[in-house]
Amino acid sequence: MKERQLNDDELQNLINEVEPYANKGEVAEYIPALARANKTDVAAAVYTVDGRVFQGGTYGHTFTLQSISKVLSLALVLDERGEEEVFSNVGMEPSGDPYYSISKLEFSNPTKPYNPMINAGALAITDLLPGRSKERKLANFIDYVRQLAGNNRIEYNKNVADSEFQTSFLNRSLLYYMKQFGVIGGKVEDIIDLYTKQCAVEIDCLQLARIGAVFSLNGKDPEKGTQLISERTASICKTFMVTCGMYNASGEFAIKVGVPAKSGVSGGIMAVVPNRFGIGIYGPALDDRGNSIAGWKLLQKMNERYAFSIF
């Protein structure tokens, strides 16, 4: 089936097919505010590079970016500070470990996170966000997300941010370890405060799909044609999404779906089909590797039908 046949009804039919998979997953209970999500929700939006929009499922719901924010903070920092500074603090290689792992920090030389998609690397990137204070850094990040999503009303969810801040013990451990070896320069509690708010930025499927369309167009705004992200940065981010974007299931995802994508433990997935469209998905029931179980299945079925794998 060709892309031109994609429409709301087709998307809804695919969502109906994958909804039963949600019963096999579990919501992220280790973050109290996320534990209240309805595990049977499944929603998706597609934003094509020529401005067409398709939506299905419970797409009116908003959800927090969580680890999807790692791609956006990386893009902002790369364009603001450049590759040399970024990659002197964070590596470029997949780790194969869970996103919260500290083990690779102990064995790498120099001591720095393997990549920006694991928590240690994302925290190091957050430390580099532009701004003189954590308040200014957060404002700059939210403004950036608003610009990419085409919506000036986007904010962070205070309840989710507070819930994550109170339970971020592992992330604090990662930061203290990196502080010991000079990977980060900021104060641990300031970085945790900023990171939890960054992850708690609230968005819907359509806004997420539009951000995916920006990456699909190598950094260009799909409506105005202006360059929001440099081509080089967009390319780097898409590469990390392929190699590290679906946690330690990224290789399997590349084989079964075959497009750059980034997931978050709220159940969101942003997928990028180069030069065709961006996809935003929400399905809070997660598999045992932290990815939306219905969202993964939906993307797999979409690839089977629309043949969008880049491989």
PDB file of C-alpha atoms in Angstrom:
ATOM      1  CA  MET A   1       0.000   0.000   0.000  1.00  0.00           C
ATOM      2  CA  LYS A   2       1.385   3.381  -0.930  1.00  0.00           C
ATOM      3  CA  GLU A   3       1.682   6.418   1.286  1.00  0.00           C
ATOM      4  CA  ARG A   4      -1.057   8.350  -0.541  1.00  0.00           C
ATOM      5  CA  GLN A   5      -3.634   5.858   0.788  1.00  0.00           C
ATOM      6  CA  LEU A   6      -2.872   6.725   4.394  1.00  0.00           C
ATOM      7  CA  ASN A   7      -5.878   8.436   5.997  1.00  0.00           C
ATOM      8  CA  ASP A   8      -7.642   8.722   9.343  1.00  0.00           C
ATOM      9  CA  ASP A   9      -9.660   5.547   8.805  1.00  0.00           C
ATOM     10  CA  GLU A  10      -6.590   3.500   7.835  1.00  0.00           C
ATOM     11  CA  LEU A  11      -4.699   4.763  10.881  1.00  0.00           C
ATOM     12  CA  GLN A  12      -7.643   4.038  13.179  1.00  0.00           C
ATOM     13  CA  ASN A  13      -7.938   0.497  11.809  1.00  0.00           C
ATOM     14  CA  LEU A  14      -4.285  -0.128  12.573  1.00  0.00           C
ATOM     15  CA  ILE A  15      -4.715   1.264  16.097  1.00  0.00           C
ATOM     16  CA  ASN A  16      -7.699  -1.041  16.623  1.00  0.00           C
ATOM     17  CA  GLU A  17      -5.484  -3.979  15.655  1.00  0.00           C
ATOM     18  CA  VAL A  18      -2.767  -3.168  18.203  1.00  0.00           C
ATOM     19  CA  GLU A  19      -4.927  -2.032  21.144  1.00  0.00           C
ATOM     20  CA  PRO A  20      -5.090  -5.573  22.654  1.00  0.00           C
ATOM     21  CA  TYR A  21      -1.298  -5.574  23.046  1.00  0.00           C
ATOM     22  CA  ALA A  22      -1.610  -2.853  25.686  1.00  0.00           C
ATOM     23  CA  ASN A  23      -2.969  -5.434  28.125  1.00  0.00           C
ATOM     24  CA  LYS A  24       0.389  -7.221  27.974  1.00  0.00           C
ATOM     25  CA  GLY A  25       2.343  -4.217  29.213  1.00  0.00           C
ATOM     26  CA  GLU A  26       2.551  -2.155  32.387  1.00  0.00           C
ATOM     27  CA  VAL A  27       2.674   1.581  33.047  1.00  0.00           C
ATOM     28  CA  ALA A  28       5.822   3.134  34.577  1.00  0.00           C
ATOM     29  CA  GLU A  29       4.919   2.603  38.223  1.00  0.00           C
ATOM     30  CA  TYR A  30       8.343   3.659  39.549  1.00  0.00           C
ATOM     31  CA  ILE A  31       7.326   7.259  38.816  1.00  0.00           C
ATOM     32  CA  PRO A  32       4.181   7.795  40.934  1.00  0.00           C
ATOM     33  CA  ALA A  33       2.631  10.427  38.653  1.00  0.00           C
ATOM     34  CA  LEU A  34       2.989   8.147  35.605  1.00  0.00           C
ATOM     35  CA  ALA A  35       1.495   5.165  37.438  1.00  0.00           C
ATOM     36  CA  ARG A  36      -1.943   6.776  37.149  1.00  0.00           C
ATOM     37  CA  ALA A  37      -2.013   6.510  33.331  1.00  0.00           C
ATOM     38  CA  ASN A  38      -4.705   4.412  31.649  1.00  0.00           C
ATOM     39  CA  LYS A  39      -2.727   1.494  30.242  1.00  0.00           C
ATOM     40  CA  THR A  40      -5.289   0.793  27.500  1.00  0.00           C
ATOM     41  CA  ASP A  41      -4.901   4.211  25.837  1.00  0.00           C
ATOM     42  CA  VAL A  42      -3.411   4.081  22.347  1.00  0.00           C
ATOM     43  CA  ALA A  43      -3.154   7.117  20.083  1.00  0.00           C
ATOM     44  CA  ALA A  44      -1.209   8.202  17.029  1.00  0.00           C
ATOM     45  CA  ALA A  45      -0.777  11.118  14.661  1.00  0.00           C
ATOM     46  CA  VAL A  46       1.030  11.404  11.344  1.00  0.00           C
ATOM     47  CA  TYR A  47       2.300  14.755  10.047  1.00  0.00           C
ATOM     48  CA  THR A  48       3.415  14.631   6.423  1.00  0.00           C
ATOM     49  CA  VAL A  49       6.130  16.889   5.031  1.00  0.00           C
ATOM     50  CA  ASP A  50       3.529  18.613   2.831  1.00  0.00           C
ATOM     51  CA  GLY A  51       1.331  19.466   5.816  1.00  0.00           C
ATOM     52  CA  ARG A  52      -1.313  16.735   5.814  1.00  0.00           C
ATOM     53  CA  VAL A  53      -2.381  15.363   9.197  1.00  0.00           C
ATOM     54  CA  PHE A  54      -3.894  11.995  10.166  1.00  0.00           C
ATOM     55  CA  GLN A  55      -4.970  11.042  13.689  1.00  0.00           C
ATOM     56  CA  GLY A  56      -6.535   8.087  15.484  1.00  0.00           C
ATOM     57  CA  GLY A  57      -7.180   6.557  18.889  1.00  0.00           C
ATOM     58  CA  THR A  58      -7.286   8.610  22.086  1.00  0.00           C
ATOM     59  CA  TYR A  59      -5.227  11.353  20.470  1.00  0.00           C
ATOM     60  CA  GLY A  60      -6.661  14.186  22.559  1.00  0.00           C
ATOM     61  CA  HIS A  61      -4.601  13.131  25.571  1.00  0.00           C
ATOM     62  CA  THR A  62      -1.411  14.943  26.496  1.00  0.00           C
ATOM     63  CA  PHE A  63       1.612  13.146  27.929  1.00  0.00           C
ATOM     64  CA  THR A  64       5.114  14.050  29.031  1.00  0.00           C
ATOM     65  CA  LEU A  65       8.148  13.778  26.773  1.00  0.00           C
ATOM     66  CA  GLN A  66      10.320  11.839  29.220  1.00  0.00           C
ATOM     67  CA  SER A  67      13.274  10.375  27.274  1.00  0.00           C
ATOM     68  CA  ILE A  68      12.052  11.806  23.976  1.00  0.00           C
ATOM     69  CA  SER A  69      13.315  15.094  25.412  1.00  0.00           C
ATOM     70  CA  LYS A  70      16.857  13.682  25.137  1.00  0.00           C
ATOM     71  CA  VAL A  71      16.759  14.100  21.357  1.00  0.00           C
ATOM     72  CA  LEU A  72      15.499  17.677  21.601  1.00  0.00           C
ATOM     73  CA  SER A  73      17.984  18.798  24.247  1.00  0.00           C
ATOM     74  CA  LEU A  74      20.767  17.217  22.197  1.00  0.00           C
ATOM     75  CA  ALA A  75      19.659  19.100  19.074  1.00  0.00           C
ATOM     76  CA  LEU A  76      19.545  22.400  20.954  1.00  0.00           C
ATOM     77  CA  VAL A  77      22.942  21.903  22.596  1.00  0.00           C
ATOM     78  CA  LEU A  78      24.616  20.751  19.368  1.00  0.00           C
ATOM     79  CA  ASP A  79      23.447  23.843  17.503  1.00  0.00           C
ATOM     80  CA  GLU A  80      24.337  26.165  20.389  1.00  0.00           C
ATOM     81  CA  ARG A  81      27.676  24.688  21.508  1.00  0.00           C
ATOM     82  CA  GLY A  82      28.938  22.584  18.615  1.00  0.00           C
ATOM     83  CA  GLU A  83      30.035  18.993  18.181  1.00  0.00           C
ATOM     84  CA  GLU A  84      33.494  19.374  19.709  1.00  0.00           C
ATOM     85  CA  GLU A  85      32.206  20.485  23.105  1.00  0.00           C
ATOM     86  CA  VAL A  86      29.290  18.048  23.141  1.00  0.00           C
ATOM     87  CA  PHE A  87      31.313  14.982  22.238  1.00  0.00           C
ATOM     88  CA  SER A  88      34.103  15.814  24.626  1.00  0.00           C
ATOM     89  CA  ASN A  89      31.515  15.180  27.348  1.00  0.00           C
ATOM     90  CA  VAL A  90      29.405  12.407  25.778  1.00  0.00           C
ATOM     91  CA  GLY A  91      30.294   9.521  23.464  1.00  0.00           C
ATOM     92  CA  MET A  92      28.694   8.296  20.236  1.00  0.00           C
ATOM     93  CA  GLU A  93      28.424   4.531  20.777  1.00  0.00           C
ATOM     94  CA  PRO A  94      25.463   2.316  21.716  1.00  0.00           C
ATOM     95  CA  SER A  95      25.882   0.805  25.163  1.00  0.00           C
ATOM     96  CA  GLY A  96      23.643  -2.270  25.040  1.00  0.00           C
ATOM     97  CA  ASP A  97      22.823  -1.641  28.707  1.00  0.00           C
ATOM     98  CA  PRO A  98      19.593  -0.397  30.323  1.00  0.00           C
ATOM     99  CA  TYR A  99      19.136   3.372  30.031  1.00  0.00           C
ATOM    100  CA  TYR A 100      19.757   3.875  33.757  1.00  0.00           C
ATOM    101  CA  SER A 101      23.016   1.853  33.887  1.00  0.00           C
ATOM    102  CA  ILE A 102      26.084   3.210  35.642  1.00  0.00           C
ATOM    103  CA  SER A 103      28.403   0.321  34.743  1.00  0.00           C
ATOM    104  CA  LYS A 104      29.789   1.753  31.499  1.00  0.00           C
ATOM    105  CA  LEU A 105      30.905   4.902  33.333  1.00  0.00           C
ATOM    106  CA  GLU A 106      33.164   2.749  35.478  1.00  0.00           C
ATOM    107  CA  PHE A 107      34.926   1.078  32.571  1.00  0.00           C
ATOM    108  CA  SER A 108      35.171   3.818  29.939  1.00  0.00           C
ATOM    109  CA  ASN A 109      38.333   5.883  29.581  1.00  0.00           C
ATOM    110  CA  PRO A 110      37.960   8.817  29.674  1.00  0.00           C
ATOM    111  CA  THR A 111      34.997   8.508  32.022  1.00  0.00           C
ATOM    112  CA  LYS A 112      32.038   9.815  30.041  1.00  0.00           C
ATOM    113  CA  PRO A 113      28.647   8.410  29.049  1.00  0.00           C
ATOM    114  CA  TYR A 114      28.576   6.210  25.954  1.00  0.00           C
ATOM    115  CA  ASN A 115      25.870   8.266  24.218  1.00  0.00           C
ATOM    116  CA  PRO A 116      23.285  11.022  24.834  1.00  0.00           C
ATOM    117  CA  MET A 117      20.284   8.655  24.837  1.00  0.00           C
ATOM    118  CA  ILE A 118      21.120   6.840  28.068  1.00  0.00           C
ATOM    119  CA  ASN A 119      20.363   8.724  31.272  1.00  0.00           C
ATOM    120  CA  ALA A 120      23.970   9.546  32.125  1.00  0.00           C
ATOM    121  CA  GLY A 121      24.519  11.062  28.691  1.00  0.00           C
ATOM    122  CA  ALA A 122      21.228  12.936  28.729  1.00  0.00           C
ATOM    123  CA  LEU A 123      22.064  14.440  32.121  1.00  0.00           C
ATOM    124  CA  ALA A 124      25.444  15.606  30.795  1.00  0.00           C
ATOM    125  CA  ILE A 125      23.653  17.231  27.839  1.00  0.00           C
ATOM    126  CA  THR A 126      21.145  18.929  30.147  1.00  0.00           C
ATOM    127  CA  ASP A 127      24.085  20.449  32.011  1.00  0.00           C
ATOM    128  CA  LEU A 128      25.107  22.070  28.691  1.00  0.00           C
ATOM    129  CA  LEU A 129      21.729  23.654  27.886  1.00  0.00           C
ATOM    130  CA  PRO A 130      22.150  27.353  27.009  1.00  0.00           C
ATOM    131  CA  GLY A 131      21.438  29.826  29.799  1.00  0.00           C
ATOM    132  CA  ARG A 132      23.089  31.317  32.876  1.00  0.00           C
ATOM    133  CA  SER A 133      20.626  29.824  35.380  1.00  0.00           C
ATOM    134  CA  LYS A 134      18.526  26.678  35.577  1.00  0.00           C
ATOM    135  CA  GLU A 135      15.418  28.845  35.123  1.00  0.00           C
ATOM    136  CA  ARG A 136      16.817  30.371  31.919  1.00  0.00           C
ATOM    137  CA  LYS A 137      17.949  26.964  30.676  1.00  0.00           C
ATOM    138  CA  LEU A 138      14.457  25.552  31.204  1.00  0.00           C
ATOM    139  CA  ALA A 139      12.810  28.533  29.508  1.00  0.00           C
ATOM    140  CA  ASN A 140      15.147  28.170  26.524  1.00  0.00           C
ATOM    141  CA  PHE A 141      14.379  24.464  26.244  1.00  0.00           C
ATOM    142  CA  ILE A 142      10.603  24.951  26.442  1.00  0.00           C
ATOM    143  CA  ASP A 143      10.755  27.751  23.866  1.00  0.00           C
ATOM    144  CA  TYR A 144      12.687  25.395  21.601  1.00  0.00           C
ATOM    145  CA  VAL A 145      10.073  22.635  21.953  1.00  0.00           C
ATOM    146  CA  ARG A 146       7.317  25.151  21.271  1.00  0.00           C
ATOM    147  CA  GLN A 147       9.045  26.244  18.091  1.00  0.00           C
ATOM    148  CA  LEU A 148       9.531  22.692  16.852  1.00  0.00           C
ATOM    149  CA  ALA A 149       5.980  21.669  17.743  1.00  0.00           C
ATOM    150  CA  GLY A 150       4.389  24.850  16.387  1.00  0.00           C
ATOM    151  CA  ASN A 151       2.548  25.556  19.640  1.00  0.00           C
ATOM    152  CA  ASN A 152       3.316  28.410  22.038  1.00  0.00           C
ATOM    153  CA  ARG A 153       1.217  27.001  24.886  1.00  0.00           C
ATOM    154  CA  ILE A 154       3.403  24.000  25.671  1.00  0.00           C
ATOM    155  CA  GLU A 155       4.492  23.828  29.329  1.00  0.00           C
ATOM    156  CA  TYR A 156       5.862  21.259  31.727  1.00  0.00           C
ATOM    157  CA  ASN A 157       3.647  19.210  34.048  1.00  0.00           C
ATOM    158  CA  LYS A 158       4.529  20.281  37.584  1.00  0.00           C
ATOM    159  CA  ASN A 159       3.055  17.176  39.245  1.00  0.00           C
ATOM    160  CA  VAL A 160       5.079  14.822  37.055  1.00  0.00           C
ATOM    161  CA  ALA A 161       8.245  16.904  37.487  1.00  0.00           C
ATOM    162  CA  ASP A 162       7.851  16.942  41.281  1.00  0.00           C
ATOM    163  CA  SER A 163       7.158  13.203  41.334  1.00  0.00           C
ATOM    164  CA  GLU A 164      10.283  12.472  39.314  1.00  0.00           C
ATOM    165  CA  PHE A 165      12.421  14.906  41.311  1.00  0.00           C
ATOM    166  CA  GLN A 166      11.511  13.139  44.552  1.00  0.00           C
ATOM    167  CA  THR A 167      12.363   9.675  43.158  1.00  0.00           C
ATOM    168  CA  SER A 168      15.450  10.393  41.005  1.00  0.00           C
ATOM    169  CA  PHE A 169      17.929   8.544  43.209  1.00  0.00           C
ATOM    170  CA  LEU A 170      19.656   6.648  40.394  1.00  0.00           C
ATOM    171  CA  ASN A 171      20.033   9.786  38.307  1.00  0.00           C
ATOM    172  CA  ARG A 172      21.557  11.591  41.262  1.00  0.00           C
ATOM    173  CA  SER A 173      24.042   8.723  41.583  1.00  0.00           C
ATOM    174  CA  LEU A 174      24.977   9.085  37.915  1.00  0.00           C
ATOM    175  CA  LEU A 175      25.492  12.812  38.345  1.00  0.00           C
ATOM    176  CA  TYR A 176      27.652  12.480  41.448  1.00  0.00           C
ATOM    177  CA  TYR A 177      29.803   9.911  39.668  1.00  0.00           C
ATOM    178  CA  MET A 178      30.231  12.182  36.649  1.00  0.00           C
ATOM    179  CA  LYS A 179      30.870  15.172  38.907  1.00  0.00           C
ATOM    180  CA  GLN A 180      33.753  13.286  40.507  1.00  0.00           C
ATOM    181  CA  PHE A 181      35.423  12.914  37.099  1.00  0.00           C
ATOM    182  CA  GLY A 182      34.647  16.388  35.764  1.00  0.00           C
ATOM    183  CA  VAL A 183      32.102  15.336  33.125  1.00  0.00           C
ATOM    184  CA  ILE A 184      29.575  17.840  34.468  1.00  0.00           C
ATOM    185  CA  GLY A 185      30.195  21.297  35.863  1.00  0.00           C
ATOM    186  CA  GLY A 186      26.832  22.267  37.332  1.00  0.00           C
ATOM    187  CA  LYS A 187      25.337  21.492  40.732  1.00  0.00           C
ATOM    188  CA  VAL A 188      23.774  18.044  40.989  1.00  0.00           C
ATOM    189  CA  GLU A 189      20.459  19.236  42.439  1.00  0.00           C
ATOM    190  CA  ASP A 190      20.161  21.995  39.835  1.00  0.00           C
ATOM    191  CA  ILE A 191      20.698  19.515  37.013  1.00  0.00           C
ATOM    192  CA  ILE A 192      18.198  17.055  38.494  1.00  0.00           C
ATOM    193  CA  ASP A 193      15.648  19.843  38.882  1.00  0.00           C
ATOM    194  CA  LEU A 194      16.163  20.937  35.280  1.00  0.00           C
ATOM    195  CA  TYR A 195      16.205  17.399  33.881  1.00  0.00           C
ATOM    196  CA  THR A 196      12.996  16.326  35.595  1.00  0.00           C
ATOM    197  CA  LYS A 197      11.217  19.424  34.288  1.00  0.00           C
ATOM    198  CA  GLN A 198      12.667  18.855  30.813  1.00  0.00           C
ATOM    199  CA  CYS A 199      11.288  15.311  30.872  1.00  0.00           C
ATOM    200  CA  ALA A 200       7.930  16.569  32.159  1.00  0.00           C
ATOM    201  CA  VAL A 201       7.266  18.902  29.221  1.00  0.00           C
ATOM    202  CA  GLU A 202       3.744  18.004  28.118  1.00  0.00           C
ATOM    203  CA  ILE A 203       2.768  17.394  24.511  1.00  0.00           C
ATOM    204  CA  ASP A 204       0.202  15.568  22.380  1.00  0.00           C
ATOM    205  CA  CYS A 205       0.575  13.140  19.487  1.00  0.00           C
ATOM    206  CA  LEU A 206       0.073  15.746  16.786  1.00  0.00           C
ATOM    207  CA  GLN A 207       2.670  18.098  18.253  1.00  0.00           C
ATOM    208  CA  LEU A 208       5.092  15.201  18.568  1.00  0.00           C
ATOM    209  CA  ALA A 209       4.423  14.141  14.968  1.00  0.00           C
ATOM    210  CA  ARG A 210       5.158  17.686  13.818  1.00  0.00           C
ATOM    211  CA  ILE A 211       8.523  17.600  15.580  1.00  0.00           C
ATOM    212  CA  GLY A 212       9.154  14.306  13.811  1.00  0.00           C
ATOM    213  CA  ALA A 213       8.333  16.034  10.515  1.00  0.00           C
ATOM    214  CA  VAL A 214      10.978  18.674  11.254  1.00  0.00           C
ATOM    215  CA  PHE A 215      13.577  15.909  11.558  1.00  0.00           C
ATOM    216  CA  SER A 216      12.109  14.246   8.472  1.00  0.00           C
ATOM    217  CA  LEU A 217      12.834  17.453   6.557  1.00  0.00           C
ATOM    218  CA  ASN A 218      16.424  17.600   7.855  1.00  0.00           C
ATOM    219  CA  GLY A 219      15.587  20.346  10.339  1.00  0.00           C
ATOM    220  CA  LYS A 220      13.168  22.475   8.322  1.00  0.00           C
ATOM    221  CA  ASP A 221       9.811  23.750   9.544  1.00  0.00           C
ATOM    222  CA  PRO A 222       7.183  21.833   7.515  1.00  0.00           C
ATOM    223  CA  GLU A 223       4.948  24.914   7.280  1.00  0.00           C
ATOM    224  CA  LYS A 224       7.344  27.835   6.853  1.00  0.00           C
ATOM    225  CA  GLY A 225      10.368  26.115   5.359  1.00  0.00           C
ATOM    226  CA  THR A 226      12.714  27.846   7.789  1.00  0.00           C
ATOM    227  CA  GLN A 227      15.697  25.918   9.167  1.00  0.00           C
ATOM    228  CA  LEU A 228      14.875  25.203  12.834  1.00  0.00           C
ATOM    229  CA  ILE A 229      17.662  22.653  13.329  1.00  0.00           C
ATOM    230  CA  SER A 230      20.852  22.599  11.281  1.00  0.00           C
ATOM    231  CA  GLU A 231      21.037  19.774   8.741  1.00  0.00           C
ATOM    232  CA  ARG A 232      24.136  18.369  10.416  1.00  0.00           C
ATOM    233  CA  THR A 233      22.489  18.319  13.850  1.00  0.00           C
ATOM    234  CA  ALA A 234      19.310  16.737  12.477  1.00  0.00           C
ATOM    235  CA  SER A 235      21.448  14.035  10.865  1.00  0.00           C
ATOM    236  CA  ILE A 236      23.318  13.332  14.115  1.00  0.00           C
ATOM    237  CA  CYS A 237      20.091  13.132  16.103  1.00  0.00           C
ATOM    238  CA  LYS A 238      18.471  10.745  13.626  1.00  0.00           C
ATOM    239  CA  THR A 239      21.548   8.537  13.752  1.00  0.00           C
ATOM    240  CA  PHE A 240      21.370   8.344  17.539  1.00  0.00           C
ATOM    241  CA  MET A 241      17.667   7.532  17.284  1.00  0.00           C
ATOM    242  CA  VAL A 242      18.474   4.567  15.040  1.00  0.00           C
ATOM    243  CA  THR A 243      21.348   3.257  17.155  1.00  0.00           C
ATOM    244  CA  CYS A 244      20.141   4.105  20.671  1.00  0.00           C
ATOM    245  CA  GLY A 245      16.614   5.548  20.522  1.00  0.00           C
ATOM    246  CA  MET A 246      14.595   2.529  21.659  1.00  0.00           C
ATOM    247  CA  TYR A 247      16.732   1.767  24.706  1.00  0.00           C
ATOM    248  CA  ASN A 248      18.458  -1.622  24.542  1.00  0.00           C
ATOM    249  CA  ALA A 249      15.932  -2.854  21.960  1.00  0.00           C
ATOM    250  CA  SER A 250      17.201  -0.460  19.299  1.00  0.00           C
ATOM    251  CA  GLY A 251      18.730  -3.158  17.098  1.00  0.00           C
ATOM    252  CA  GLU A 252      15.553  -5.214  17.052  1.00  0.00           C
ATOM    253  CA  PHE A 253      13.507  -2.096  16.296  1.00  0.00           C
ATOM    254  CA  ALA A 254      15.815  -1.210  13.394  1.00  0.00           C
ATOM    255  CA  ILE A 255      15.214  -4.639  11.895  1.00  0.00           C
ATOM    256  CA  LYS A 256      11.456  -4.739  12.454  1.00  0.00           C
ATOM    257  CA  VAL A 257      10.560  -1.088  11.795  1.00  0.00           C
ATOM    258  CA  GLY A 258      13.674   0.526  10.357  1.00  0.00           C
ATOM    259  CA  VAL A 259      13.290   4.261  10.993  1.00  0.00           C
ATOM    260  CA  PRO A 260      14.824   6.716  13.479  1.00  0.00           C
ATOM    261  CA  ALA A 261      12.685   6.749  16.626  1.00  0.00           C
ATOM    262  CA  LYS A 262      12.829   7.734  20.284  1.00  0.00           C
ATOM    263  CA  SER A 263      10.637   6.403  23.051  1.00  0.00           C
ATOM    264  CA  GLY A 264       9.875   7.590  26.565  1.00  0.00           C
ATOM    265  CA  VAL A 265       8.555   5.824  29.659  1.00  0.00           C
ATOM    266  CA  SER A 266       5.353   7.863  29.582  1.00  0.00           C
ATOM    267  CA  GLY A 267       4.484   5.741  26.527  1.00  0.00           C
ATOM    268  CA  GLY A 268       5.391   8.242  23.841  1.00  0.00           C
ATOM    269  CA  ILE A 269       7.281   7.401  20.656  1.00  0.00           C
ATOM    270  CA  MET A 270       8.480   9.876  18.050  1.00  0.00           C
ATOM    271  CA  ALA A 271       9.303   8.239  14.717  1.00  0.00           C
ATOM    272  CA  VAL A 272      10.876   9.895  11.689  1.00  0.00           C
ATOM    273  CA  VAL A 273      10.309   8.683   8.133  1.00  0.00           C
ATOM    274  CA  PRO A 274      12.862  10.727   6.135  1.00  0.00           C
ATOM    275  CA  ASN A 275      11.368  13.070   3.551  1.00  0.00           C
ATOM    276  CA  ARG A 276       7.879  11.628   4.106  1.00  0.00           C
ATOM    277  CA  PHE A 277       6.412  12.223   7.572  1.00  0.00           C
ATOM    278  CA  GLY A 278       6.776  12.336  11.338  1.00  0.00           C
ATOM    279  CA  ILE A 279       4.788  10.039  13.628  1.00  0.00           C
ATOM    280  CA  GLY A 280       3.739  10.726  17.215  1.00  0.00           C
ATOM    281  CA  ILE A 281       2.425   7.820  19.306  1.00  0.00           C
ATOM    282  CA  TYR A 282       1.096   7.478  22.843  1.00  0.00           C
ATOM    283  CA  GLY A 283       0.543   4.152  24.579  1.00  0.00           C
ATOM    284  CA  PRO A 284       1.522   4.118  28.277  1.00  0.00           C
ATOM    285  CA  ALA A 285       1.633   0.317  28.641  1.00  0.00           C
ATOM    286  CA  LEU A 286       5.349  -0.533  28.383  1.00  0.00           C
ATOM    287  CA  ASP A 287       7.252  -3.700  27.558  1.00  0.00           C
ATOM    288  CA  ASP A 288      10.063  -4.961  29.774  1.00  0.00           C
ATOM    289  CA  ARG A 289      12.580  -2.654  28.037  1.00  0.00           C
ATOM    290  CA  GLY A 290      10.616   0.548  28.607  1.00  0.00           C
ATOM    291  CA  ASN A 291       9.008   0.986  25.176  1.00  0.00           C
ATOM    292  CA  SER A 292       5.308   1.405  24.457  1.00  0.00           C
ATOM    293  CA  ILE A 293       4.212  -2.120  23.627  1.00  0.00           C
ATOM    294  CA  ALA A 294       1.237  -1.099  21.464  1.00  0.00           C
ATOM    295  CA  GLY A 295       3.194   1.805  19.966  1.00  0.00           C
ATOM    296  CA  TRP A 296       5.994  -0.500  18.842  1.00  0.00           C
ATOM    297  CA  LYS A 297       3.458  -2.901  17.305  1.00  0.00           C
ATOM    298  CA  LEU A 298       1.687  -0.023  15.546  1.00  0.00           C
ATOM    299  CA  LEU A 299       4.920   1.169  13.927  1.00  0.00           C
ATOM    300  CA  GLN A 300       5.742  -2.380  12.904  1.00  0.00           C
ATOM    301  CA  LYS A 301       2.339  -2.764  11.212  1.00  0.00           C
ATOM    302  CA  MET A 302       2.671   0.645   9.564  1.00  0.00           C
ATOM    303  CA  ASN A 303       6.016  -0.358   8.105  1.00  0.00           C
ATOM    304  CA  GLU A 304       4.544  -3.619   6.819  1.00  0.00           C
ATOM    305  CA  ARG A 305       1.774  -1.677   5.112  1.00  0.00           C
ATOM    306  CA  TYR A 306       3.566   1.471   3.940  1.00  0.00           C
ATOM    307  CA  ALA A 307       7.118   0.101   3.510  1.00  0.00           C
ATOM    308  CA  PHE A 308       8.914   3.046   5.088  1.00  0.00           C
ATOM    309  CA  SER A 309      12.017   1.294   6.483  1.00  0.00           C
ATOM    310  CA  ILE A 310      15.201   3.109   5.520  1.00  0.00           C
ATOM    311  CA  PHE A 311      17.101  -0.175   5.270  1.00  0.00           C
TER     312      PHE A 311
END
